[in-house]
Amino acid sequence: MLQPVQLFKLLSDETRSAIMMLLRESGELCVCDICAVTAESQPKISRHMAMLRESGMVIDRREGKWVHYRLSPHMPAWAAAIIDSAWNCERENVRKKLDNTSPTSC
């Protein structure tokens, strides 16, 4: 079970925190879309996604060779509340990042 200190360690990384905010805003994103918005490489994003998946914060689904991620509906309510609070502070920045990124052809 996820403990608060584990969540804060996960979110202390800028890339993982950005990913969580992007998923909160978009609902679901492909790895290639996350790479485009964060300007990070696919291996780096995949490593961060593995950590978030192992913690139970995100879930994935495969569509052909692509993997799509979304926030887990099974995360503890207190963790979801923290994500929502952070997103409320960052939502305009997150929306600008998404708007300024061209959709990829995954």
mmCIF file of N, CA and C in Angstrom:
data_model
loop_
_atom_site.group_PDB
_atom_site.id
_atom_site.type_symbol
_atom_site.label_atom_id
_atom_site.label_comp_id
_atom_site.label_asym_id
_atom_site.label_seq_id
_atom_site.Cartn_x
_atom_site.Cartn_y
_atom_site.Cartn_z
ATOM 1 N N MET A 1 0.842 -1.189 0.000
ATOM 2 C CA MET A 1 0.000 0.000 0.000
ATOM 3 C C MET A 1 0.886 1.252 0.000
ATOM 4 N N LEU A 2 0.502 2.203 -0.822
ATOM 5 C CA LEU A 2 1.247 3.448 -0.967
ATOM 6 C C LEU A 2 1.180 4.256 0.329
ATOM 7 N N GLN A 3 2.336 4.699 0.781
ATOM 8 C CA GLN A 3 2.433 5.538 1.973
ATOM 9 C C GLN A 3 2.726 6.976 1.540
ATOM 10 N N PRO A 4 2.347 7.973 2.362
ATOM 11 C CA PRO A 4 2.579 9.366 1.978
ATOM 12 C C PRO A 4 4.023 9.673 1.603
ATOM 13 N N VAL A 5 4.988 9.168 2.355
ATOM 14 C CA VAL A 5 6.379 9.472 2.038
ATOM 15 C C VAL A 5 6.747 8.936 0.656
ATOM 16 N N GLN A 6 6.191 7.795 0.254
ATOM 17 C CA GLN A 6 6.453 7.247 -1.080
ATOM 18 C C GLN A 6 5.878 8.163 -2.164
ATOM 19 N N LEU A 7 4.663 8.660 -1.934
ATOM 20 C CA LEU A 7 4.062 9.567 -2.907
ATOM 21 C C LEU A 7 4.903 10.830 -3.053
ATOM 22 N N PHE A 8 5.325 11.390 -1.938
ATOM 23 C CA PHE A 8 6.106 12.624 -2.009
ATOM 24 C C PHE A 8 7.454 12.397 -2.682
ATOM 25 N N LYS A 9 8.050 11.240 -2.483
ATOM 26 C CA LYS A 9 9.288 10.910 -3.184
ATOM 27 C C LYS A 9 9.044 10.802 -4.687
ATOM 28 N N LEU A 10 7.939 10.169 -5.068
ATOM 29 C CA LEU A 10 7.602 10.067 -6.487
ATOM 30 C C LEU A 10 7.401 11.442 -7.107
ATOM 31 N N LEU A 11 6.663 12.293 -6.427
ATOM 32 C CA LEU A 11 6.340 13.609 -6.969
ATOM 33 C C LEU A 11 7.478 14.612 -6.838
ATOM 34 N N SER A 12 8.509 14.271 -6.078
ATOM 35 C CA SER A 12 9.630 15.204 -5.919
ATOM 36 C C SER A 12 10.469 15.307 -7.190
ATOM 37 N N ASP A 13 10.338 14.326 -8.078
ATOM 38 C CA ASP A 13 11.024 14.393 -9.354
ATOM 39 C C ASP A 13 10.179 15.238 -10.307
ATOM 40 N N GLU A 14 10.798 16.225 -10.929
ATOM 41 C CA GLU A 14 10.079 17.162 -11.796
ATOM 42 C C GLU A 14 9.401 16.460 -12.978
ATOM 43 N N THR A 15 10.064 15.488 -13.554
ATOM 44 C CA THR A 15 9.485 14.776 -14.703
ATOM 45 C C THR A 15 8.266 13.972 -14.275
ATOM 46 N N ARG A 16 8.374 13.234 -13.173
ATOM 47 C CA ARG A 16 7.231 12.439 -12.715
ATOM 48 C C ARG A 16 6.073 13.333 -12.298
ATOM 49 N N SER A 17 6.387 14.433 -11.650
ATOM 50 C CA SER A 17 5.338 15.373 -11.261
ATOM 51 C C SER A 17 4.638 15.932 -12.502
ATOM 52 N N ALA A 18 5.411 16.292 -13.518
ATOM 53 C CA ALA A 18 4.828 16.796 -14.769
ATOM 54 C C ALA A 18 3.952 15.745 -15.431
ATOM 55 N N ILE A 19 4.408 14.510 -15.435
ATOM 56 C CA ILE A 19 3.624 13.417 -16.021
ATOM 57 C C ILE A 19 2.287 13.282 -15.302
ATOM 58 N N MET A 20 2.305 13.320 -13.990
ATOM 59 C CA MET A 20 1.067 13.181 -13.227
ATOM 60 C C MET A 20 0.102 14.329 -13.533
ATOM 61 N N MET A 21 0.627 15.549 -13.679
ATOM 62 C CA MET A 21 -0.224 16.686 -13.994
ATOM 63 C C MET A 21 -0.794 16.557 -15.410
ATOM 64 N N LEU A 22 0.028 16.089 -16.344
ATOM 65 C CA LEU A 22 -0.442 15.882 -17.722
ATOM 66 C C LEU A 22 -1.547 14.836 -17.770
ATOM 67 N N LEU A 23 -1.370 13.750 -17.042
ATOM 68 C CA LEU A 23 -2.389 12.709 -17.017
ATOM 69 C C LEU A 23 -3.659 13.198 -16.332
ATOM 70 N N ARG A 24 -3.512 13.997 -15.305
ATOM 71 C CA ARG A 24 -4.684 14.554 -14.611
ATOM 72 C C ARG A 24 -5.471 15.444 -15.563
ATOM 73 N N GLU A 25 -4.782 16.198 -16.388
ATOM 74 C CA GLU A 25 -5.442 17.101 -17.335
ATOM 75 C C GLU A 25 -6.040 16.349 -18.526
ATOM 76 N N SER A 26 -5.276 15.426 -19.084
ATOM 77 C CA SER A 26 -5.671 14.788 -20.341
ATOM 78 C C SER A 26 -6.504 13.522 -20.184
ATOM 79 N N GLY A 27 -6.415 12.895 -19.056
ATOM 80 C CA GLY A 27 -7.119 11.635 -18.860
ATOM 81 C C GLY A 27 -6.260 10.456 -19.248
ATOM 82 N N GLU A 28 -5.782 10.441 -20.489
ATOM 83 C CA GLU A 28 -4.945 9.338 -20.961
ATOM 84 C C GLU A 28 -3.996 9.873 -22.034
ATOM 85 N N LEU A 29 -2.756 9.415 -21.967
ATOM 86 C CA LEU A 29 -1.748 9.823 -22.955
ATOM 87 C C LEU A 29 -0.876 8.640 -23.331
ATOM 88 N N CYS A 30 -0.455 8.650 -24.570
ATOM 89 C CA CYS A 30 0.514 7.681 -25.070
ATOM 90 C C CYS A 30 1.917 8.148 -24.655
ATOM 91 N N VAL A 31 2.829 7.225 -24.539
ATOM 92 C CA VAL A 31 4.207 7.572 -24.185
ATOM 93 C C VAL A 31 4.766 8.615 -25.151
ATOM 94 N N CYS A 32 4.465 8.458 -26.441
ATOM 95 C CA CYS A 32 5.008 9.418 -27.414
ATOM 96 C C CYS A 32 4.476 10.827 -27.162
ATOM 97 N N ASP A 33 3.230 10.948 -26.714
ATOM 98 C CA ASP A 33 2.678 12.266 -26.394
ATOM 99 C C ASP A 33 3.348 12.856 -25.151
ATOM 100 N N ILE A 34 3.596 12.014 -24.159
ATOM 101 C CA ILE A 34 4.273 12.483 -22.945
ATOM 102 C C ILE A 34 5.683 12.956 -23.294
ATOM 103 N N CYS A 35 6.359 12.208 -24.151
ATOM 104 C CA CYS A 35 7.705 12.606 -24.597
ATOM 105 C C CYS A 35 7.668 13.965 -25.288
ATOM 106 N N ALA A 36 6.681 14.163 -26.147
ATOM 107 C CA ALA A 36 6.577 15.420 -26.888
ATOM 108 C C ALA A 36 6.349 16.609 -25.961
ATOM 109 N N VAL A 37 5.458 16.454 -25.003
ATOM 110 C CA VAL A 37 5.137 17.567 -24.110
ATOM 111 C C VAL A 37 6.278 17.872 -23.145
ATOM 112 N N THR A 38 6.929 16.834 -22.642
ATOM 113 C CA THR A 38 8.006 17.042 -21.658
ATOM 114 C C THR A 38 9.362 17.284 -22.307
ATOM 115 N N ALA A 39 9.470 17.030 -23.617
ATOM 116 C CA ALA A 39 10.743 17.142 -24.350
ATOM 117 C C ALA A 39 11.801 16.202 -23.771
ATOM 118 N N GLU A 40 11.360 15.052 -23.310
ATOM 119 C CA GLU A 40 12.256 14.031 -22.776
ATOM 120 C C GLU A 40 12.266 12.835 -23.708
ATOM 121 N N SER A 41 13.304 12.025 -23.603
ATOM 122 C CA SER A 41 13.441 10.855 -24.462
ATOM 123 C C SER A 41 12.483 9.743 -24.039
ATOM 124 N N GLN A 42 12.192 8.856 -24.989
ATOM 125 C CA GLN A 42 11.301 7.735 -24.697
ATOM 126 C C GLN A 42 11.847 6.829 -23.600
ATOM 127 N N PRO A 43 13.154 6.487 -23.607
ATOM 128 C CA PRO A 43 13.647 5.641 -22.508
ATOM 129 C C PRO A 43 13.498 6.293 -21.126
ATOM 130 N N LYS A 44 13.724 7.601 -21.063
ATOM 131 C CA LYS A 44 13.601 8.290 -19.774
ATOM 132 C C LYS A 44 12.139 8.284 -19.312
ATOM 133 N N ILE A 45 11.220 8.594 -20.216
ATOM 134 C CA ILE A 45 9.801 8.592 -19.846
ATOM 135 C C ILE A 45 9.352 7.195 -19.454
ATOM 136 N N SER A 46 9.791 6.189 -20.197
ATOM 137 C CA SER A 46 9.403 4.813 -19.880
ATOM 138 C C SER A 46 9.896 4.400 -18.499
ATOM 139 N N ARG A 47 11.098 4.834 -18.125
ATOM 140 C CA ARG A 47 11.634 4.524 -16.790
ATOM 141 C C ARG A 47 10.766 5.169 -15.705
ATOM 142 N N HIS A 48 10.394 6.417 -15.917
ATOM 143 C CA HIS A 48 9.531 7.104 -14.946
ATOM 144 C C HIS A 48 8.146 6.467 -14.894
ATOM 145 N N MET A 49 7.637 6.075 -16.048
ATOM 146 C CA MET A 49 6.311 5.448 -16.083
ATOM 147 C C MET A 49 6.338 4.113 -15.337
ATOM 148 N N ALA A 50 7.425 3.387 -15.446
ATOM 149 C CA ALA A 50 7.539 2.113 -14.719
ATOM 150 C C ALA A 50 7.467 2.355 -13.215
ATOM 151 N N MET A 51 8.132 3.399 -12.745
ATOM 152 C CA MET A 51 8.089 3.720 -11.311
ATOM 153 C C MET A 51 6.670 4.089 -10.881
ATOM 154 N N LEU A 52 5.999 4.901 -11.681
ATOM 155 C CA LEU A 52 4.638 5.315 -11.343
ATOM 156 C C LEU A 52 3.667 4.139 -11.403
ATOM 157 N N ARG A 53 3.869 3.251 -12.356
ATOM 158 C CA ARG A 53 3.021 2.062 -12.480
ATOM 159 C C ARG A 53 3.243 1.128 -11.292
ATOM 160 N N GLU A 54 4.499 0.900 -10.923
ATOM 161 C CA GLU A 54 4.809 0.017 -9.791
ATOM 162 C C GLU A 54 4.247 0.555 -8.474
ATOM 163 N N SER A 55 4.149 1.868 -8.366
ATOM 164 C CA SER A 55 3.602 2.467 -7.145
ATOM 165 C C SER A 55 2.088 2.391 -7.087
ATOM 166 N N GLY A 56 1.463 2.071 -8.225
ATOM 167 C CA GLY A 56 0.010 2.022 -8.281
ATOM 168 C C GLY A 56 -0.640 3.352 -8.598
ATOM 169 N N MET A 57 0.153 4.340 -8.977
ATOM 170 C CA MET A 57 -0.391 5.669 -9.282
ATOM 171 C C MET A 57 -0.960 5.752 -10.697
ATOM 172 N N VAL A 58 -0.435 4.955 -11.610
ATOM 173 C CA VAL A 58 -0.937 4.957 -12.979
ATOM 174 C C VAL A 58 -1.187 3.521 -13.432
ATOM 175 N N ILE A 59 -2.038 3.395 -14.412
ATOM 176 C CA ILE A 59 -2.269 2.108 -15.052
ATOM 177 C C ILE A 59 -2.045 2.296 -16.547
ATOM 178 N N ASP A 60 -1.823 1.182 -17.236
ATOM 179 C CA ASP A 60 -1.566 1.276 -18.666
ATOM 180 C C ASP A 60 -2.468 0.335 -19.438
ATOM 181 N N ARG A 61 -2.558 0.608 -20.712
ATOM 182 C CA ARG A 61 -3.243 -0.296 -21.626
ATOM 183 C C ARG A 61 -2.454 -0.265 -22.930
ATOM 184 N N ARG A 62 -2.395 -1.406 -23.562
ATOM 185 C CA ARG A 62 -1.656 -1.524 -24.816
ATOM 186 C C ARG A 62 -2.624 -1.455 -25.990
ATOM 187 N N GLU A 63 -2.174 -0.752 -26.999
ATOM 188 C CA GLU A 63 -2.919 -0.658 -28.254
ATOM 189 C C GLU A 63 -1.903 -0.860 -29.365
ATOM 190 N N GLY A 64 -1.813 -2.093 -29.850
ATOM 191 C CA GLY A 64 -0.762 -2.416 -30.810
ATOM 192 C C GLY A 64 0.581 -2.323 -30.124
ATOM 193 N N LYS A 65 1.479 -1.544 -30.692
ATOM 194 C CA LYS A 65 2.802 -1.393 -30.077
ATOM 195 C C LYS A 65 2.880 -0.199 -29.132
ATOM 196 N N TRP A 66 1.790 0.538 -28.990
ATOM 197 C CA TRP A 66 1.778 1.727 -28.147
ATOM 198 C C TRP A 66 1.201 1.427 -26.777
ATOM 199 N N VAL A 67 1.728 2.136 -25.789
ATOM 200 C CA VAL A 67 1.236 2.009 -24.421
ATOM 201 C C VAL A 67 0.633 3.349 -24.013
ATOM 202 N N HIS A 68 -0.588 3.304 -23.533
ATOM 203 C CA HIS A 68 -1.301 4.493 -23.076
ATOM 204 C C HIS A 68 -1.427 4.414 -21.558
ATOM 205 N N TYR A 69 -1.235 5.560 -20.910
ATOM 206 C CA TYR A 69 -1.284 5.626 -19.451
ATOM 207 C C TYR A 69 -2.381 6.563 -18.990
ATOM 208 N N ARG A 70 -2.902 6.249 -17.811
ATOM 209 C CA ARG A 70 -3.848 7.140 -17.136
ATOM 210 C C ARG A 70 -3.670 6.970 -15.630
ATOM 211 N N LEU A 71 -4.203 7.927 -14.879
ATOM 212 C CA LEU A 71 -4.144 7.823 -13.423
ATOM 213 C C LEU A 71 -4.975 6.627 -12.987
ATOM 214 N N SER A 72 -4.491 5.932 -11.998
ATOM 215 C CA SER A 72 -5.189 4.747 -11.508
ATOM 216 C C SER A 72 -6.435 5.147 -10.714
ATOM 217 N N PRO A 73 -7.569 4.545 -11.028
ATOM 218 C CA PRO A 73 -8.763 4.801 -10.220
ATOM 219 C C PRO A 73 -8.676 4.121 -8.851
ATOM 220 N N HIS A 74 -7.635 3.305 -8.659
ATOM 221 C CA HIS A 74 -7.471 2.569 -7.413
ATOM 222 C C HIS A 74 -6.492 3.231 -6.449
ATOM 223 N N MET A 75 -5.945 4.394 -6.819
ATOM 224 C CA MET A 75 -5.024 5.054 -5.892
ATOM 225 C C MET A 75 -5.804 5.508 -4.664
ATOM 226 N N PRO A 76 -5.140 5.576 -3.520
ATOM 227 C CA PRO A 76 -5.833 6.011 -2.306
ATOM 228 C C PRO A 76 -6.451 7.405 -2.480
ATOM 229 N N ALA A 77 -7.571 7.625 -1.830
ATOM 230 C CA ALA A 77 -8.280 8.905 -1.945
ATOM 231 C C ALA A 77 -7.399 10.071 -1.513
ATOM 232 N N TRP A 78 -6.587 9.873 -0.473
ATOM 233 C CA TRP A 78 -5.728 10.957 -0.010
ATOM 234 C C TRP A 78 -4.681 11.315 -1.074
ATOM 235 N N ALA A 79 -4.200 10.317 -1.826
ATOM 236 C CA ALA A 79 -3.225 10.571 -2.885
ATOM 237 C C ALA A 79 -3.887 11.307 -4.050
ATOM 238 N N ALA A 80 -5.108 10.887 -4.394
ATOM 239 C CA ALA A 80 -5.849 11.567 -5.458
ATOM 240 C C ALA A 80 -6.111 13.023 -5.087
ATOM 241 N N ALA A 81 -6.391 13.279 -3.819
ATOM 242 C CA ALA A 81 -6.633 14.652 -3.361
ATOM 243 C C ALA A 81 -5.373 15.498 -3.500
ATOM 244 N N ILE A 82 -4.215 14.914 -3.225
ATOM 245 C CA ILE A 82 -2.948 15.640 -3.371
ATOM 246 C C ILE A 82 -2.701 15.961 -4.844
ATOM 247 N N ILE A 83 -2.935 14.985 -5.707
ATOM 248 C CA ILE A 83 -2.777 15.197 -7.146
ATOM 249 C C ILE A 83 -3.723 16.298 -7.617
ATOM 250 N N ASP A 84 -4.973 16.248 -7.184
ATOM 251 C CA ASP A 84 -5.945 17.272 -7.572
ATOM 252 C C ASP A 84 -5.526 18.660 -7.092
ATOM 253 N N SER A 85 -5.041 18.751 -5.865
ATOM 254 C CA SER A 85 -4.601 20.048 -5.335
ATOM 255 C C SER A 85 -3.430 20.600 -6.133
ATOM 256 N N ALA A 86 -2.469 19.744 -6.440
ATOM 257 C CA ALA A 86 -1.314 20.177 -7.227
ATOM 258 C C ALA A 86 -1.762 20.597 -8.622
ATOM 259 N N TRP A 87 -2.665 19.820 -9.222
ATOM 260 C CA TRP A 87 -3.162 20.141 -10.555
ATOM 261 C C TRP A 87 -3.893 21.486 -10.551
ATOM 262 N N ASN A 88 -4.674 21.756 -9.510
ATOM 263 C CA ASN A 88 -5.373 23.045 -9.420
ATOM 264 C C ASN A 88 -4.401 24.213 -9.436
ATOM 265 N N CYS A 89 -3.228 24.032 -8.863
ATOM 266 C CA CYS A 89 -2.209 25.084 -8.862
ATOM 267 C C CYS A 89 -1.513 25.211 -10.218
ATOM 268 N N GLU A 90 -1.395 24.111 -10.931
ATOM 269 C CA GLU A 90 -0.606 24.065 -12.162
ATOM 270 C C GLU A 90 -1.425 23.964 -13.444
ATOM 271 N N ARG A 91 -2.735 23.916 -13.352
ATOM 272 C CA ARG A 91 -3.532 23.572 -14.533
ATOM 273 C C ARG A 91 -3.331 24.506 -15.718
ATOM 274 N N GLU A 92 -3.168 25.789 -15.503
ATOM 275 C CA GLU A 92 -2.965 26.703 -16.633
ATOM 276 C C GLU A 92 -1.639 26.420 -17.333
ATOM 277 N N ASN A 93 -0.592 26.166 -16.560
ATOM 278 C CA ASN A 93 0.706 25.823 -17.156
ATOM 279 C C ASN A 93 0.630 24.506 -17.917
ATOM 280 N N VAL A 94 -0.064 23.531 -17.345
ATOM 281 C CA VAL A 94 -0.206 22.230 -17.987
ATOM 282 C C VAL A 94 -0.975 22.382 -19.293
ATOM 283 N N ARG A 95 -2.032 23.146 -19.282
ATOM 284 C CA ARG A 95 -2.831 23.348 -20.492
ATOM 285 C C ARG A 95 -2.023 24.055 -21.576
ATOM 286 N N LYS A 96 -1.211 25.018 -21.188
ATOM 287 C CA LYS A 96 -0.361 25.714 -22.169
ATOM 288 C C LYS A 96 0.629 24.747 -22.802
ATOM 289 N N LYS A 97 1.242 23.905 -21.974
ATOM 290 C CA LYS A 97 2.185 22.920 -22.514
ATOM 291 C C LYS A 97 1.500 22.005 -23.517
ATOM 292 N N LEU A 98 0.310 21.543 -23.175
ATOM 293 C CA LEU A 98 -0.430 20.659 -24.075
ATOM 294 C C LEU A 98 -0.840 21.384 -25.353
ATOM 295 N N ASP A 99 -1.281 22.632 -25.232
ATOM 296 C CA ASP A 99 -1.702 23.401 -26.399
ATOM 297 C C ASP A 99 -0.533 23.709 -27.343
ATOM 298 N N ASN A 100 0.667 23.872 -26.776
ATOM 299 C CA ASN A 100 1.834 24.223 -27.572
ATOM 300 C C ASN A 100 2.533 23.024 -28.187
ATOM 301 N N THR A 101 2.012 21.845 -27.960
ATOM 302 C CA THR A 101 2.620 20.631 -28.486
ATOM 303 C C THR A 101 1.741 20.069 -29.592
ATOM 304 N N SER A 102 2.355 19.796 -30.708
ATOM 305 C CA SER A 102 1.609 19.196 -31.815
ATOM 306 C C SER A 102 1.278 17.749 -31.479
ATOM 307 N N PRO A 103 0.086 17.310 -31.830
ATOM 308 C CA PRO A 103 -0.246 15.896 -31.596
ATOM 309 C C PRO A 103 0.698 15.009 -32.407
ATOM 310 N N THR A 104 1.111 13.922 -31.806
ATOM 311 C CA THR A 104 2.007 13.015 -32.496
ATOM 312 C C THR A 104 1.212 11.947 -33.216
ATOM 313 N N SER A 105 1.863 11.299 -34.119
ATOM 314 C CA SER A 105 1.197 10.206 -34.838
ATOM 315 C C SER A 105 1.757 8.890 -34.333
ATOM 316 N N CYS A 106 1.353 8.538 -33.140
ATOM 317 C CA CYS A 106 1.850 7.322 -32.486
ATOM 318 C C CYS A 106 1.660 6.102 -33.332
#
